Every structure is written in C-alpha cells, then in structure tokens.
PDB file of C-alpha atoms in Angstrom:
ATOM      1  CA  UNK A 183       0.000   0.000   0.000  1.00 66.00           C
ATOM      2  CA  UNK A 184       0.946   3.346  -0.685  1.00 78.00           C
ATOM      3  CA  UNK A 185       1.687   6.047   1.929  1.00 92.00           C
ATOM      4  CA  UNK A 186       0.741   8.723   0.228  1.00 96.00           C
ATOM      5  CA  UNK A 187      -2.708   8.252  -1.715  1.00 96.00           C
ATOM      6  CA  UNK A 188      -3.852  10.849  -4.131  1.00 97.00           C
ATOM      7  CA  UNK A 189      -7.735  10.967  -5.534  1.00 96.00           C
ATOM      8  CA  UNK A 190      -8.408  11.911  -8.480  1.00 97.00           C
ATOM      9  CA  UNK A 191      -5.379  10.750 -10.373  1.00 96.00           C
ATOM     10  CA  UNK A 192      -6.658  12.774 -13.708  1.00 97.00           C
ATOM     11  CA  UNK A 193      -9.176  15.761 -13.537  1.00 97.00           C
ATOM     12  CA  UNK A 194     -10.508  17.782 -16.345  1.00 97.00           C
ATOM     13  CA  UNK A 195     -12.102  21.572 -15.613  1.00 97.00           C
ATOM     14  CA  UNK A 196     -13.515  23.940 -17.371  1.00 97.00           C
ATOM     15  CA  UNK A 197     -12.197  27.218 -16.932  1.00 98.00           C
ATOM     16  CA  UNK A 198     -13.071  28.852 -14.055  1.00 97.00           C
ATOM     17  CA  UNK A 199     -14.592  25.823 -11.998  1.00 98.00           C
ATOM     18  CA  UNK A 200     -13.273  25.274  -8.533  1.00 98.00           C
ATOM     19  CA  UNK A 201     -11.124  22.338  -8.414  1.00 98.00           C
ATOM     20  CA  UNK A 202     -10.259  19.996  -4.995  1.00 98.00           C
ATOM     21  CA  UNK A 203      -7.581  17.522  -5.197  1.00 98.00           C
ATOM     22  CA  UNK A 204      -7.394  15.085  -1.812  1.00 98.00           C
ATOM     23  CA  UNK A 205      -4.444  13.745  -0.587  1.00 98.00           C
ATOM     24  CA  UNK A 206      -4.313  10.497   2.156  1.00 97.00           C
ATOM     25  CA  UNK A 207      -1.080   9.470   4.276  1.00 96.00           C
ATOM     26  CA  UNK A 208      -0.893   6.598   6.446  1.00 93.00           C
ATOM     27  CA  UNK A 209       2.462   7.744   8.748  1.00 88.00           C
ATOM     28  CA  UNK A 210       3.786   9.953  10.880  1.00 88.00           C
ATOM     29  CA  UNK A 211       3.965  13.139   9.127  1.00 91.00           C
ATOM     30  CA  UNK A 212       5.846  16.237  10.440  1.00 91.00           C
ATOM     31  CA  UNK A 213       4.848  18.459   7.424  1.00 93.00           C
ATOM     32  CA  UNK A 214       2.868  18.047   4.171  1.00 96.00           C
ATOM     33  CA  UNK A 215       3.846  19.391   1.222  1.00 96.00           C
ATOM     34  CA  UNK A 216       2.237  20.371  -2.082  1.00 97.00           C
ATOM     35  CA  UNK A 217       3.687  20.621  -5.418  1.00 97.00           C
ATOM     36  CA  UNK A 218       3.067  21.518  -9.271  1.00 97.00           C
ATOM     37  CA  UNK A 219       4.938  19.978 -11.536  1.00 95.00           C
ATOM     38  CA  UNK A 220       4.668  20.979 -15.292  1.00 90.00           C
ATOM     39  CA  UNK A 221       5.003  19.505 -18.640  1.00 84.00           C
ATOM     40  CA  UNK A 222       8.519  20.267 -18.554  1.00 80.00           C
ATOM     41  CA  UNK A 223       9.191  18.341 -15.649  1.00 82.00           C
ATOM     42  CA  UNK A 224      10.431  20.970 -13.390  1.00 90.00           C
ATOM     43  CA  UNK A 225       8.708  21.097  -9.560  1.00 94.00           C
ATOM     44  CA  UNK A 226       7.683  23.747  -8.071  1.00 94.00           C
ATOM     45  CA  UNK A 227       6.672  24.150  -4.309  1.00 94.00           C
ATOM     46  CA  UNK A 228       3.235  25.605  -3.457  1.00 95.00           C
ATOM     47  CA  UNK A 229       2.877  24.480   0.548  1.00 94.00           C
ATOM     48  CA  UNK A 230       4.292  22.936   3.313  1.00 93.00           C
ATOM     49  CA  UNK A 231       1.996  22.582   6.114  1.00 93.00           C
ATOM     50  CA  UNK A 232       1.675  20.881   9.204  1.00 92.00           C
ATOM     51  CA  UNK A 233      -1.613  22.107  10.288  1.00 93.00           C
ATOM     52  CA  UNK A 234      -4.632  24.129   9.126  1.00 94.00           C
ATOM     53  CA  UNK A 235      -4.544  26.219   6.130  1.00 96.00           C
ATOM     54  CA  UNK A 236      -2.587  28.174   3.844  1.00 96.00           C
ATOM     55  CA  UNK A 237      -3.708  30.543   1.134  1.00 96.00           C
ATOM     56  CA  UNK A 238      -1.702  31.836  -1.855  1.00 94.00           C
ATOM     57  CA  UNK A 239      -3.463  33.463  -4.343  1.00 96.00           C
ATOM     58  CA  UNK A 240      -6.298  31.436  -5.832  1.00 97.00           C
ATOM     59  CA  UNK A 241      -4.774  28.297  -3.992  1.00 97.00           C
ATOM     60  CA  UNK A 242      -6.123  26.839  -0.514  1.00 98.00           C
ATOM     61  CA  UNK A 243      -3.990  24.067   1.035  1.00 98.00           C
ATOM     62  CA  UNK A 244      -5.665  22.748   4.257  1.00 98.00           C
ATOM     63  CA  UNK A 245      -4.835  19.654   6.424  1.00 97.00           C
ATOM     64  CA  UNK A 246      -6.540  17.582   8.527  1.00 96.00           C
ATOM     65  CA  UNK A 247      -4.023  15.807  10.768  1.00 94.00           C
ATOM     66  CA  UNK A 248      -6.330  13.733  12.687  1.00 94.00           C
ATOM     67  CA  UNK A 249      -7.796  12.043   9.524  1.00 95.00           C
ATOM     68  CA  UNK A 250      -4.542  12.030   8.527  1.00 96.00           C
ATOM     69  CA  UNK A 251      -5.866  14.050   4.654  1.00 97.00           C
ATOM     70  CA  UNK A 252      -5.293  17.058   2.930  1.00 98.00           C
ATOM     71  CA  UNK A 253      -6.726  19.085   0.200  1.00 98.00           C
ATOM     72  CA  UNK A 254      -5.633  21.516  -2.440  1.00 98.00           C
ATOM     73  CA  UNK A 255      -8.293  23.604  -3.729  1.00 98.00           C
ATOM     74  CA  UNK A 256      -7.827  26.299  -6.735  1.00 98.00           C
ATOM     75  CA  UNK A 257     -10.531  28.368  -6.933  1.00 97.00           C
ATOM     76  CA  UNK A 258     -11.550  30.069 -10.341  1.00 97.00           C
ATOM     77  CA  UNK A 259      -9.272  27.433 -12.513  1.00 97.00           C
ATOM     78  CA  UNK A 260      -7.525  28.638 -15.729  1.00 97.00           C
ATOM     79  CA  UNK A 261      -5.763  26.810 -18.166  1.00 96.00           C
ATOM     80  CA  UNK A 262      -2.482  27.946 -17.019  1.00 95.00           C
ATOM     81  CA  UNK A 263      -3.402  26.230 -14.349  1.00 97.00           C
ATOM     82  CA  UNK A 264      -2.634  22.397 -16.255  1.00 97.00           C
ATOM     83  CA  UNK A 265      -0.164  20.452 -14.157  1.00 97.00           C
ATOM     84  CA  UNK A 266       0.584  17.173 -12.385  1.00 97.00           C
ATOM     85  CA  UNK A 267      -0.187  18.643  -8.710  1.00 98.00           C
ATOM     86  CA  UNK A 268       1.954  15.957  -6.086  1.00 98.00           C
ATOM     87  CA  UNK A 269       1.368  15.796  -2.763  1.00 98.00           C
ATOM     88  CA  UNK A 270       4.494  14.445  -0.522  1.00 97.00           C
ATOM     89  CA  UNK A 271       5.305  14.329   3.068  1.00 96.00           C
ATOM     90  CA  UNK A 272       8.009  14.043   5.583  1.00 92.00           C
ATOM     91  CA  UNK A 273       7.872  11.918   8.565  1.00 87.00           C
ATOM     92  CA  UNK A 274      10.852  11.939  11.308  1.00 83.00           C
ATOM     93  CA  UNK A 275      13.518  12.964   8.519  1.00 86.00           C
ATOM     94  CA  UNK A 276      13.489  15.598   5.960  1.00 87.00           C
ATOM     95  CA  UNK A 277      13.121  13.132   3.056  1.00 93.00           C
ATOM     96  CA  UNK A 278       9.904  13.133   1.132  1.00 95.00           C
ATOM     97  CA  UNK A 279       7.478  10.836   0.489  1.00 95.00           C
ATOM     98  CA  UNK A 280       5.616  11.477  -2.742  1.00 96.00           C
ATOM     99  CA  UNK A 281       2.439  10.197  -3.765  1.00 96.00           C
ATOM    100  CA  UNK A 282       2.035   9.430  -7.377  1.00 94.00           C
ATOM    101  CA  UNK A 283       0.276  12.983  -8.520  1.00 96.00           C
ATOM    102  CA  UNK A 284      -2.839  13.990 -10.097  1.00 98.00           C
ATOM    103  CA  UNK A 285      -2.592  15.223 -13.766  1.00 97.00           C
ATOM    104  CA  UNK A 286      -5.529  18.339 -13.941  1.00 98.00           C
ATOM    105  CA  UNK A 287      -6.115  19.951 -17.296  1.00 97.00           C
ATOM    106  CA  UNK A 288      -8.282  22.995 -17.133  1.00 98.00           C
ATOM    107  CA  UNK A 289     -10.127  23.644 -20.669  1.00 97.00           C
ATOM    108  CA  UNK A 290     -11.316  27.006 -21.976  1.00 96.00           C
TER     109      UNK A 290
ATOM    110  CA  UNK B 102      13.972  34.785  -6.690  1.00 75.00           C
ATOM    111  CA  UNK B 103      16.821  32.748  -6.042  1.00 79.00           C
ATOM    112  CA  UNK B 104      16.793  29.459  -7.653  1.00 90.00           C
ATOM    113  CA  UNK B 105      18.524  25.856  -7.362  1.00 95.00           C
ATOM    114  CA  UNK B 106      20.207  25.628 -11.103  1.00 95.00           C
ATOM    115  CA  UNK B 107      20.940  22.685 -12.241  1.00 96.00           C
ATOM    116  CA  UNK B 108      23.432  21.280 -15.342  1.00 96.00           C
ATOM    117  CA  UNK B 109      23.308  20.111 -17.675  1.00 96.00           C
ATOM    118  CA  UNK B 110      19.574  19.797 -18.562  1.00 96.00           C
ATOM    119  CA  UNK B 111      19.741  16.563 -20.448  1.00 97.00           C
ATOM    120  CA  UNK B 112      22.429  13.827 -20.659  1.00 97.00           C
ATOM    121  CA  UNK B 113      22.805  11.065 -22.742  1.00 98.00           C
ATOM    122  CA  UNK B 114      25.736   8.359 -22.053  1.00 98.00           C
ATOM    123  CA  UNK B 115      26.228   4.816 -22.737  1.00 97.00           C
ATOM    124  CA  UNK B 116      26.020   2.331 -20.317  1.00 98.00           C
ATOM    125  CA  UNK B 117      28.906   1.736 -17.903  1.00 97.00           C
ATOM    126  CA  UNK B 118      30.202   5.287 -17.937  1.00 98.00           C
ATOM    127  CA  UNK B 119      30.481   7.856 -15.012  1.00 98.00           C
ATOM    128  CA  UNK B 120      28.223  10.708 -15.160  1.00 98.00           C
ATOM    129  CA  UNK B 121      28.314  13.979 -12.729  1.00 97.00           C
ATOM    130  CA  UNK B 122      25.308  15.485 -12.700  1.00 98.00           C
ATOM    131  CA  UNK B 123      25.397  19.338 -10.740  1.00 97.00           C
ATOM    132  CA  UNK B 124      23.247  21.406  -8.863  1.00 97.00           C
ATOM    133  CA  UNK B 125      24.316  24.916  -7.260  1.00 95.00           C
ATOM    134  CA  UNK B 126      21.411  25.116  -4.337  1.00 94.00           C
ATOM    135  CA  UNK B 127      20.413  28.347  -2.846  1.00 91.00           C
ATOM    136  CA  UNK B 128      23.316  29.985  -1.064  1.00 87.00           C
ATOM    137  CA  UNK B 129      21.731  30.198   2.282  1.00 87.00           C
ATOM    138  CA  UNK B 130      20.141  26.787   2.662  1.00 90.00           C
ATOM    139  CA  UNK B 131      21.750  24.002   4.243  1.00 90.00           C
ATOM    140  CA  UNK B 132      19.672  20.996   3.543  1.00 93.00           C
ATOM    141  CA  UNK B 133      20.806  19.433   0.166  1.00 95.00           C
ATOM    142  CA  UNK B 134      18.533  16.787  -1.511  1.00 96.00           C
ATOM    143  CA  UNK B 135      18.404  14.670  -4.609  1.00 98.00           C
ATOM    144  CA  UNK B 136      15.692  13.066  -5.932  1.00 98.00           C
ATOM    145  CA  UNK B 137      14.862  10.821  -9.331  1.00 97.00           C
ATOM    146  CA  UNK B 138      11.418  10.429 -11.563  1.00 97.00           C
ATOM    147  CA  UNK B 139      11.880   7.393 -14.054  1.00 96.00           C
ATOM    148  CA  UNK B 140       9.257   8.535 -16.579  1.00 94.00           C
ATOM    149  CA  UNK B 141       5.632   7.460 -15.387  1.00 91.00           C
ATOM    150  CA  UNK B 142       6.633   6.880 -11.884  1.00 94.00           C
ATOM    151  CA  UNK B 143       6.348   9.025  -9.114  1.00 94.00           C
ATOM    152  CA  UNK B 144       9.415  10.967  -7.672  1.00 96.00           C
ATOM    153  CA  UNK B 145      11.822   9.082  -5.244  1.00 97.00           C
ATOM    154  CA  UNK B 146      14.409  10.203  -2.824  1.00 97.00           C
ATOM    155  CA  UNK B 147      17.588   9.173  -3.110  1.00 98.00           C
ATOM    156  CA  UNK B 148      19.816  11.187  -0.738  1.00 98.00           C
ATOM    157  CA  UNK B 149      20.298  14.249   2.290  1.00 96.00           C
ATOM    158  CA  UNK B 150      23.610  15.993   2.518  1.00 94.00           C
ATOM    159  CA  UNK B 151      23.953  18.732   5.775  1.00 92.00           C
ATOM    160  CA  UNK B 152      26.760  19.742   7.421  1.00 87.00           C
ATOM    161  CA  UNK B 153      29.432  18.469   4.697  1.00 87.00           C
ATOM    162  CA  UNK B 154      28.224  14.915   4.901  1.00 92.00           C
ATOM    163  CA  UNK B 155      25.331  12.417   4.219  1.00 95.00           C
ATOM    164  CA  UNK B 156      22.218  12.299   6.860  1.00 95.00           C
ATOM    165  CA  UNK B 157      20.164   9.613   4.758  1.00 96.00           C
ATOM    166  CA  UNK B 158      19.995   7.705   1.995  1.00 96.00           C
ATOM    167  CA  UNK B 159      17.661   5.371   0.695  1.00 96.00           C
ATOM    168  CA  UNK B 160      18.311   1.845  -0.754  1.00 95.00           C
ATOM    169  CA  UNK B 161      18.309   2.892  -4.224  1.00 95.00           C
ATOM    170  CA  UNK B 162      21.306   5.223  -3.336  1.00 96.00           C
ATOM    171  CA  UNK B 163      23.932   2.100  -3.453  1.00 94.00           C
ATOM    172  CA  UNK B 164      28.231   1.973  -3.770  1.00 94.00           C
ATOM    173  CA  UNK B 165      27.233   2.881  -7.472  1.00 96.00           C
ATOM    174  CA  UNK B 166      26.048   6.743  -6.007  1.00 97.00           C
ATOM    175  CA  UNK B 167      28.206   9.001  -4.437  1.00 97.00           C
ATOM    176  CA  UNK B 168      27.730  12.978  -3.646  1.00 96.00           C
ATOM    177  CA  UNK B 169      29.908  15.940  -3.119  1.00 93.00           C
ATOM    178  CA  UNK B 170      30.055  19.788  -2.174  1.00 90.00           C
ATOM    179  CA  UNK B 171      33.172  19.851  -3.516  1.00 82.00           C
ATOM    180  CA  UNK B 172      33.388  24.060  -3.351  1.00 83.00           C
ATOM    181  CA  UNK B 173      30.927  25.118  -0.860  1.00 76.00           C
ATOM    182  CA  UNK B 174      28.695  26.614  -3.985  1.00 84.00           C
ATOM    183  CA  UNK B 175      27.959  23.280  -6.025  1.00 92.00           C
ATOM    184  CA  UNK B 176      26.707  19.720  -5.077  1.00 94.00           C
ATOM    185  CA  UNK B 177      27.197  16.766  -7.115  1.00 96.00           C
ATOM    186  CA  UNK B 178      25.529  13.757  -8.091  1.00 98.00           C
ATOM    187  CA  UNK B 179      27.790  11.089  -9.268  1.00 97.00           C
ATOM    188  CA  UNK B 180      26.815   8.000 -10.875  1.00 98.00           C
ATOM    189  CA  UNK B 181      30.352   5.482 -11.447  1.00 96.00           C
ATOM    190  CA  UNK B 182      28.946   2.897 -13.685  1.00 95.00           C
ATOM    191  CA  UNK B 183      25.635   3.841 -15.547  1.00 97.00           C
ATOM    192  CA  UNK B 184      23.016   1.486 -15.932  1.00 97.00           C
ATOM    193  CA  UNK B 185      19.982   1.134 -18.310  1.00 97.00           C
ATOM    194  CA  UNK B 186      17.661   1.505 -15.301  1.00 96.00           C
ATOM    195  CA  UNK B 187      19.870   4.684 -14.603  1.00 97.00           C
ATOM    196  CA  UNK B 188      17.506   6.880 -17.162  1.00 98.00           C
ATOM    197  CA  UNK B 189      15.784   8.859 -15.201  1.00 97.00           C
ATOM    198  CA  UNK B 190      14.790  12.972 -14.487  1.00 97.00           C
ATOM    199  CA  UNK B 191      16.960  14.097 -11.429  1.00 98.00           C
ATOM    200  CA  UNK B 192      15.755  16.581  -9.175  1.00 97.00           C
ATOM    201  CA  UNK B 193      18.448  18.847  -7.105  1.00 97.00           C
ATOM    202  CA  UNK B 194      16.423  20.807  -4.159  1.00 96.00           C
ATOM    203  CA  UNK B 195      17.360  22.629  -1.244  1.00 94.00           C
ATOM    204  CA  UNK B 196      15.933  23.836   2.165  1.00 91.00           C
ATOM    205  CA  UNK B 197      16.871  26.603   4.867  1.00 89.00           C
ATOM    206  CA  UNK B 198      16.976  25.652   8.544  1.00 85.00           C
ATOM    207  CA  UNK B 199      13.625  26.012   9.667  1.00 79.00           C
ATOM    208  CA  UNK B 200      12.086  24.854   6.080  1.00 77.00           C
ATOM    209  CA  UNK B 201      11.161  28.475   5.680  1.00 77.00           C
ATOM    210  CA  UNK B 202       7.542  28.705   3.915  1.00 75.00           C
ATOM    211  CA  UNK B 203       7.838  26.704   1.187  1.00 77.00           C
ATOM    212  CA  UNK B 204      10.287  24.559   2.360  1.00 84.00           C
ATOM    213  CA  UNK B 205      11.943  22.650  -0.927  1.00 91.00           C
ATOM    214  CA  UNK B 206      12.843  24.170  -3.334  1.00 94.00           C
ATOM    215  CA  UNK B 207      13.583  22.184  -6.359  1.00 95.00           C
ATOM    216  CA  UNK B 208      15.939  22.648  -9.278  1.00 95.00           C
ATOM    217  CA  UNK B 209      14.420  22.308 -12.934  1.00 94.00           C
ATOM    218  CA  UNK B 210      16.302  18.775 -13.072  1.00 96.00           C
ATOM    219  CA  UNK B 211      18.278  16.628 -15.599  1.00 97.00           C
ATOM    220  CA  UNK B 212      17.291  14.306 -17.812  1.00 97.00           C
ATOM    221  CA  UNK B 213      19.945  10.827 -17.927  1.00 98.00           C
ATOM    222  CA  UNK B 214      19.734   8.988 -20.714  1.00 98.00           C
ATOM    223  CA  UNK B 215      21.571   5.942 -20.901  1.00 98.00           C
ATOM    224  CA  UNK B 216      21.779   3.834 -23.999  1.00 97.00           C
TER     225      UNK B 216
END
C-alpha cells in the first residue's frame, strides 16, 4: 500500500470551476507538502503545512491531521493552471514521500 | 527569486560510464537533496547531505552513487557505472533551517539517458 494516496489521479475543468484535489497518508507526518509539476518536468513548491490552512493566491492548502488528509483547492481554474499537482510528506527525517500525482487539465 | 540551477539539462551516455550530474542550491540553505522520476513513476528520494556529509539515503542510493560539495557553492551527483535503469529525471532541491515557507525548493532537473 501506498503512503501517500492521491484521488483523483486525472481531472478535467472547465475554466473557471473550482477544483479539490485530496491527498491520504498513512504515517507519521511532520509536514505536508504540495507541489506543481509541469510539462517540462520541473517542480515547483506551493505548501508545506503541518496544520490548518494556507492561502496563496487562488490556492487553498488545508490539512486535517487527525484524519490524517489534505486538500488543495484552486478556486476560479484557468488553463495555465494544467499540471501534475503531487502531494508528498516528511515523517521523522526531511526526506519526502511522494504520492504518485494527479494530472488536472483545465479547458477554456 | 533565487533558484537551485541545475546542469546540464539533459544527458545522454552509454552504459557503464560515469556521469556527474550538478546542482548549485540556494546559497543560504543548508539541507541538500536529490531526488529521481523514471518517466511514469512518481518521484523518489535518493539522498540528504547537511553539514558536509550524508544524513540519509535510501536503498536505491547504493556503492554505485556518491555525492559531493566539492566548493561550498555546487553539489554533485555522481553515478560510477551507468546502468539502463539509470535513465531517469533528477531533481536537485534545497531547504533553509527552519524549512522556511515553502520549504523545498527544487531545481528544474536533468534528464539521464543511458543507452
């Protein structure tokens, strides 16, 4: 089994719907962290959280640490906003602990 | 914004050669990290470097791997004997003390090739 679940693995939007992507761990977790990763491969870090909620711009990261899930939301999706979105954590150590993405594509 | 640069973006070798793969992190982080994607799979860690030396690494990371800071700028990935399984995307990140907000943050990686 996987430590790090992620539901849906692909989502299609049309622009400007509000999108939720859900994240499950099964250990320990000292932080969660989301990422975007684009065609091109490169990653880019969007949260690290280890409780609550964080806001940047039209994206909501919350966690749940009792229920041991998370969610990204994006509010008002664009196209730009097309990317495999990973969700990873770190127990004990700094390593992460990536789950296997999910690959959104946002139409116009 | 400062960014973790790595070179050179794609590499292609044949199999059984060394290959040095180089990252130059942020200046003021001290966590060092790399990572590898085959293509399809998800991301995996490989190994942590702090404090001039290596705090994990996982099983993948065998006598085959080795890393360096050989400058106090860049950090190395080296790979002595390259294998077909080898191909891969690898991912150079780095983290201040603390994690700061984002925590990682992740150089635009390099693709290995081995034929």
């Amino acid at each position: 089994k996987n430590e790090v679940e992620q539901s849906p693995q692909n989502l299609t939007a049309q622009e400007g719907e509000f999108i939720t992507i859900n994240c499950s761990y099964s250990v320990g977790i000292s932080a969660l962290h989301w990422l975007q990763q684009h065609p091109g491969g490169g990653i880019v870090s969007l949260f690290m959280l280890s409780s609550g909620k964080k806001k940047h711009g039209r994206l909501i990261a919350t966690i749940n640490i009792q229920e041991k899930h998370s969610s990204l939301h994006i509010t008002a999706s664009h196209p730009r906003d097309s990317a495999v979105y990973i969700c990873a954590v770190s127990g004990n150590t700094d390593k992460l602990i990536f789950g296997t993405g999910t690959r959104l594509q946002v139409f116009p | 914004e400062p960014e973790v640069t790595q070179t050179p973006s794609h590499q292609v070798t044949q199999m059984g050669q060394e290959v040095i793969l180089r990252c130059v992190p942020i200046s003021n982080h001290l966590y060092f990290y790399w990572y590898r994607q085959i293509l399809g799979q998800k991301v995996e860690f490989l190994v942590s470097f702090y404090n001039n030396e290596i705090s994990e690494k996982s099983e993948i990371f065998d006598d085959q791997f080795s890393v360096e800071r050989p400058d106090g700028s860049n950090f190395t990935l080296k790979i002595r004997s390259t294998k077909l399984e080898d191909s891969a995307m690898y991912f150079c990140a780095s983290m201040p003390r603390g994690g700061g907000y984002y925590g990682y943050t992740f150089g635009s990686g390099t693709r290995l090739t081995v034929v």
